[in-house]
Coordinates of C-alpha atoms and ligand atoms in Angstrom, one line a residue:
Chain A
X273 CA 0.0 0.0 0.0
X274 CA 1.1 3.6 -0.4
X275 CA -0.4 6.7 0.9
X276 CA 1.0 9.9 -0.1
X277 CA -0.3 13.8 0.7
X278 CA 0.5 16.5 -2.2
X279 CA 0.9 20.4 -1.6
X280 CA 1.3 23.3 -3.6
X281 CA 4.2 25.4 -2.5
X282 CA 5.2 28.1 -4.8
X283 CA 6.5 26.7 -7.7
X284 CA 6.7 23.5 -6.2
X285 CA 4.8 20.5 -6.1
X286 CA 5.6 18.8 -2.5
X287 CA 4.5 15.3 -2.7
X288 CA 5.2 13.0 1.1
X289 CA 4.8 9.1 0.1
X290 CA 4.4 6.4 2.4
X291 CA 4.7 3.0 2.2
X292 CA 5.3 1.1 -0.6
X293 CA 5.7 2.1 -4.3
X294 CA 5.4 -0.6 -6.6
X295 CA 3.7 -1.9 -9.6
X296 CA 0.2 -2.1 -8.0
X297 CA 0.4 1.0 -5.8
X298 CA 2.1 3.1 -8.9
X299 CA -0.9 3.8 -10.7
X300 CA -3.0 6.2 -7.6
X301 CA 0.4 8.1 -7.6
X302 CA 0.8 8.8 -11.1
X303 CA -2.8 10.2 -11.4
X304 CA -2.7 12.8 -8.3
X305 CA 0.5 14.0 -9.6
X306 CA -0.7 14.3 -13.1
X307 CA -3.6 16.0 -12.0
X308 CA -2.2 18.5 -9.9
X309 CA 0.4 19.3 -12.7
X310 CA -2.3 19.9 -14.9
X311 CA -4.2 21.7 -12.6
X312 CA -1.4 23.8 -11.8
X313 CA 0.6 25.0 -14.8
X314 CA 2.7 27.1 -12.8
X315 CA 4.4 24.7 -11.0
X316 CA 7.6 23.8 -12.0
X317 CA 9.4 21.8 -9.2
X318 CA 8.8 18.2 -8.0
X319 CA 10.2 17.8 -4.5
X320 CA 9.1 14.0 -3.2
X321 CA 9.6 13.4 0.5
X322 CA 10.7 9.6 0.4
X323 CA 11.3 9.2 4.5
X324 CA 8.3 7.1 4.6
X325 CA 9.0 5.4 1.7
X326 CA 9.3 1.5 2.3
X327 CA 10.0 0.0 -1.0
X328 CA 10.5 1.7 -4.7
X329 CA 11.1 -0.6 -7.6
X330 CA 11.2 0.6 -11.4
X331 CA 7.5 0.6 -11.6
X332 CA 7.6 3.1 -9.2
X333 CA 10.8 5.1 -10.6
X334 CA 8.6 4.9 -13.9
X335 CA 6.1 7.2 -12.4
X336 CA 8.6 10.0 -11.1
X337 CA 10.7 9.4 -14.1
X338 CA 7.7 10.3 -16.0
X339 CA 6.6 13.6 -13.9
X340 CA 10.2 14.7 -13.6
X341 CA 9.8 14.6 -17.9
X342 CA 6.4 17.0 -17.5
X343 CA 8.5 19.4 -15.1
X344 CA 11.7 19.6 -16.7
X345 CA 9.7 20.7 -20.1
X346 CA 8.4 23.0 -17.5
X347 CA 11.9 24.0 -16.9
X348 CA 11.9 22.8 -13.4
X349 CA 14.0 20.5 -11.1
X350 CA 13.5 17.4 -9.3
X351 CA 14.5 16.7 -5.3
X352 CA 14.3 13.9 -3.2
X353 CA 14.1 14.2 0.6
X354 CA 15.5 12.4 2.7
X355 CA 16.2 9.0 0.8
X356 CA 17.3 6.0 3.0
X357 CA 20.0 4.2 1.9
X358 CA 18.2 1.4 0.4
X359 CA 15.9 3.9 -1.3
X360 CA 18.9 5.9 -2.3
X361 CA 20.6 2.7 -3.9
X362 CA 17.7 1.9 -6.3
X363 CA 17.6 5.6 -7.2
X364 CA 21.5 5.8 -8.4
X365 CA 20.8 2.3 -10.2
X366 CA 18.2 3.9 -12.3
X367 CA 20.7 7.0 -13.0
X368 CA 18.3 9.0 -10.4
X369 CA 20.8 10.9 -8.9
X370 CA 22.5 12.2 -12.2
X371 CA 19.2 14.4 -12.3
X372 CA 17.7 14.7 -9.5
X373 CA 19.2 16.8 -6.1
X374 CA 19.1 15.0 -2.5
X375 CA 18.3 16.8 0.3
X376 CA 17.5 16.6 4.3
X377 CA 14.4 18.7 4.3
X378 CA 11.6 19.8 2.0
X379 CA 12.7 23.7 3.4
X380 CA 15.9 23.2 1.6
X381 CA 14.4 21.7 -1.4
X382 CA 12.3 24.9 -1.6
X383 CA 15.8 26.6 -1.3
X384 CA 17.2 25.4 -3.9
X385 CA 14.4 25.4 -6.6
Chain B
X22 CA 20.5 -27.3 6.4
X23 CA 18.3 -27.5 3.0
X24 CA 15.3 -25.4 3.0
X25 CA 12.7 -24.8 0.2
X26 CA 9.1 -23.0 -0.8
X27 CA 6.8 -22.9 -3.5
X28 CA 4.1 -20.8 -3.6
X29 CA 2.1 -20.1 -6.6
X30 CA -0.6 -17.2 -7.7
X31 CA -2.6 -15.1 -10.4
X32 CA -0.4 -13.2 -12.1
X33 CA -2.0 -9.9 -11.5
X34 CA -0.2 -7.0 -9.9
X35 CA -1.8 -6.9 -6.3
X36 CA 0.2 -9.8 -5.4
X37 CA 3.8 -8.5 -6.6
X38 CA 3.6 -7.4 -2.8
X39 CA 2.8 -10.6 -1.6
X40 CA 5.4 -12.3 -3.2
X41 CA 7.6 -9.9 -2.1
X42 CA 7.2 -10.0 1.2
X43 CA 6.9 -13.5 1.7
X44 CA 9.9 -14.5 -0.3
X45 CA 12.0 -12.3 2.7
X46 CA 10.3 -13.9 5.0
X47 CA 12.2 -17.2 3.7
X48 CA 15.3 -15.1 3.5
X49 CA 15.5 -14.3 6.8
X50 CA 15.4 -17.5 8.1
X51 CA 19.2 -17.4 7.0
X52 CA 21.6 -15.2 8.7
X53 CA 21.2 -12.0 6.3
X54 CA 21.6 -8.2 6.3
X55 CA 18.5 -5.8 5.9
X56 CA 20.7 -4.8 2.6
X57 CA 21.1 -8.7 1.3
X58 CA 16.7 -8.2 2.2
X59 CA 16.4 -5.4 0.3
X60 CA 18.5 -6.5 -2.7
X61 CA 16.2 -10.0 -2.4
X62 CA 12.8 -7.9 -2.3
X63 CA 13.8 -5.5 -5.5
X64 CA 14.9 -8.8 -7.5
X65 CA 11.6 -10.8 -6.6
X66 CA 9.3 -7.7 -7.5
X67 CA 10.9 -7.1 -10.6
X68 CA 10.7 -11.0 -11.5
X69 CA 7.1 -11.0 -10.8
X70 CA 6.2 -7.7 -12.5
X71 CA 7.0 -9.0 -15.2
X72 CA 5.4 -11.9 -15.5
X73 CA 2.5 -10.0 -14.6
X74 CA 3.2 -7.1 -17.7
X75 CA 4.7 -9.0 -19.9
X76 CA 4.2 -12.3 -19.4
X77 CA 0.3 -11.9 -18.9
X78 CA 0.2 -9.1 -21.2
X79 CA -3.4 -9.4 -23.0
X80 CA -4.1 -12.5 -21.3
X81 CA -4.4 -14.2 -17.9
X82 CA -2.7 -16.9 -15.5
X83 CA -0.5 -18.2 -13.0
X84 CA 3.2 -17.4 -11.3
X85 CA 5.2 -19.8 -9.4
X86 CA 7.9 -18.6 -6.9
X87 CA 10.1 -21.2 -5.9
X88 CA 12.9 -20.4 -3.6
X89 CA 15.7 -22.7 -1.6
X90 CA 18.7 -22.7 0.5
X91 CA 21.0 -25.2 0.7
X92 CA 24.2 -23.7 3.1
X93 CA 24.7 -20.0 1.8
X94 CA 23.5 -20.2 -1.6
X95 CA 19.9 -18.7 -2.0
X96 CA 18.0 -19.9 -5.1
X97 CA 14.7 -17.6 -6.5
X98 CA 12.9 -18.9 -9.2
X99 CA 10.0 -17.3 -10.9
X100 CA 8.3 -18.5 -13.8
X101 CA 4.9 -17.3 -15.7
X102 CA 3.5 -19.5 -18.6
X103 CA 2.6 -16.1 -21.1
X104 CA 4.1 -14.4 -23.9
X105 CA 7.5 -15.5 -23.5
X106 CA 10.7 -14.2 -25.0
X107 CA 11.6 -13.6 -28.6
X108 CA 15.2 -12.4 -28.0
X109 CA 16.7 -12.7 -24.7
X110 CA 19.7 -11.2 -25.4
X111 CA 18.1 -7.7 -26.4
X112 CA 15.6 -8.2 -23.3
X113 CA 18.8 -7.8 -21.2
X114 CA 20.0 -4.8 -22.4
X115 CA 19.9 -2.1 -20.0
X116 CA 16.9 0.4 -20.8
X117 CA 15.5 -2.0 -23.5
X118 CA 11.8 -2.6 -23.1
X119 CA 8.8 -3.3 -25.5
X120 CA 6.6 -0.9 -23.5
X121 CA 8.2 2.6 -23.4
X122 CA 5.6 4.7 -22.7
X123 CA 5.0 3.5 -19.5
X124 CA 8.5 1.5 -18.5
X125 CA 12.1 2.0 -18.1
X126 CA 13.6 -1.0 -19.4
X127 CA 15.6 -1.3 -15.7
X128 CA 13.9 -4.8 -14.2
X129 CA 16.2 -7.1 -15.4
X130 CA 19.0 -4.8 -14.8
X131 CA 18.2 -4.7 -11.6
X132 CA 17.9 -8.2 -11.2
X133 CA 21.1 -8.8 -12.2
X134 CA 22.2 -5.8 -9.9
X135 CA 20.7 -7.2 -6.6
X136 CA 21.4 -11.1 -7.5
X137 CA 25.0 -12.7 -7.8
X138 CA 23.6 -15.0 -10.3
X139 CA 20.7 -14.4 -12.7
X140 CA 19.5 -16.9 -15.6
X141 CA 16.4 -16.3 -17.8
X142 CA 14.8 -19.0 -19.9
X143 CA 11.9 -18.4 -22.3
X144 CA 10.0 -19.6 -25.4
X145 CA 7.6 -17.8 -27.3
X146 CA 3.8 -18.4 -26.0
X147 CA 5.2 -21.0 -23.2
X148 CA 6.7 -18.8 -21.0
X149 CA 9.6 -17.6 -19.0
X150 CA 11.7 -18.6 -15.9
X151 CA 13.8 -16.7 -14.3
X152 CA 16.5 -18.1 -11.9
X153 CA 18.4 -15.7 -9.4
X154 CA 20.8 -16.6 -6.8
X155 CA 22.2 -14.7 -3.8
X156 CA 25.4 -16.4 -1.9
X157 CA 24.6 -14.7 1.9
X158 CA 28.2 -15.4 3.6
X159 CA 28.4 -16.8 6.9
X160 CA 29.2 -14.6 9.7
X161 CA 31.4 -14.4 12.8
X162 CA 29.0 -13.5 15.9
X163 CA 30.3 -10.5 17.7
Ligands
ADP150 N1 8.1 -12.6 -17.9 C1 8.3 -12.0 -19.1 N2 7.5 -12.3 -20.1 C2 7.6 -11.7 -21.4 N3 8.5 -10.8 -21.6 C3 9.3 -10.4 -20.6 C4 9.2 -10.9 -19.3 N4 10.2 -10.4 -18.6 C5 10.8 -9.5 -19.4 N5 10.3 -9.4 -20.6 C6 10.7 -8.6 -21.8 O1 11.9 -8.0 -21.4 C7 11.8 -6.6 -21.5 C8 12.7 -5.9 -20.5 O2 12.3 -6.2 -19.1 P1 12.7 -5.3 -17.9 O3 14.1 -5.1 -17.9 O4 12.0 -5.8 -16.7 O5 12.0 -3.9 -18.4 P2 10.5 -3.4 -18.3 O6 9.7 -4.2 -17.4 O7 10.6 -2.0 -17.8 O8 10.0 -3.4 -19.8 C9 10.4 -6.3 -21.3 O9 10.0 -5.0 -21.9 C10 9.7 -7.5 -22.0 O10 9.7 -7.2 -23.4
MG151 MG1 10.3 -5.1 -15.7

């Protein structure tokens, strides 16, 4: 199961996750984050909160993958937030971390946009 | 000491979870990191994806997870009986998959990643078998 809570902030679109993010549990994430892209054309940023994340496989990288596509056409950046290690291993397997920034709090995320 | 499961499922994707979770559940009954766990739990969701995207593209049936120990060699087998394989060679390839709109091509990348050992076997409209293995050393206590 994965739960997950989206906000607005500025340019940013703050996304918390929790739980697991896999092939099953993908699909409810990519369609609140495509909606609240398209309902926000100003928003450029994707910052995902990951500290609750318990599992991410490359279903689940799919999906950011994918949104990280719609923002950068936007001109925007992509940050993850506090990646455990196992998280953070998956992430540089994909290539994650060539384009996407890692940070400690969704404040410095915000920062750095 | 030898140890074995089999468990077997509908291929559909609400039980790539399941077979997760229960294949580190076998896992831990060996003397394993959390990193060996979570290299185990990437590899068996991948597997099974699969077999549940690819495999059972279009069509419907079963997965079989099979996994053993015999001292420190941990054996993961996962088979589906779908689509099967044309080139296996080309499936390999890192980014390579027949659905790119939706996937990255990385699942059997990262099998191979999170396994020491990692074998695929397929024919067209049989099926496919995928056999991993993880050696978990023994360890010294304290
Ligand atoms: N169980 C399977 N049955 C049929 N085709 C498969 C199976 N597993 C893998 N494949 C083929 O191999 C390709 C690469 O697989 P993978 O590396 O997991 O990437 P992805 O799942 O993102 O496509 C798939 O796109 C598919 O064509
Ligand atoms: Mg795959």
């Amino acid at each position: 199961m994965v739960r997950f809570s989206i906000d607005v902030i500025g340019q940013a679109l703050v996304a918390a996750l929790d739980g697991d993010l896999d092939l099953h549990t993908c699909p409810q994430l990519k369609d609140a984050l495509e909606r609240t892209l398209e309902g926000h054309p100003h928003v450029k940023h994707l910052v995902l909160d990951v500290k609750d994340l318990t599992f991410i496989d490359s279903s689940g990288l799919g999906v950011i993958l994918g949104r990280y596509r719609a923002v950068q056409a936007r001109g925007g950046k992509l940050f993850f937030v506090k990646a455990n290690p196992h998280i953070q291993r998956v992430l540089r397997l994909s290539g994650m971390h060539r384009i996407a920034g890692f940070v400690d709090s969704t404040k410095e995320a915000l920062e750095r946009v | 000491m030898k140890n074995w499961i089999k468990i077997e499922f509908p291929g559909t994707s609400v039980n790539v979870g399941f077979a997760r979770a229960a294949i580190a559940h076998f896992a831990a009954q060996l003397d394993i990191t959390l990193d060996e766990l979570e290299d185990i739990k990437v590899a068996v969701s991948e597997a099974v994806s699969n077999c549940v995207v690819h495999g059972y593209r279009e069509k419907s049936g079963n997965v079989v997870v099979e996994a053993s120990y015999e001292g420190p060699r941990l054996e993961i087998i996962v088979e589906d009986f779908g689509h099967g394989i044309p080139d296996i060679a080309t499936a390999q390839e890192t980014g390579y998959t027949t659905l790119p709109e939706e996937r990255m091509g990385l699942g059997l990348t990262f099998m191979g990643e999170c396994m020491d050992e990692l074998r695929l076997y397929s024919e067209v409209n049989v099926g496919t078998k995928v056999v991993m293995v993880k050696n978990i050393p023994e360890r010294q206590l304290g």
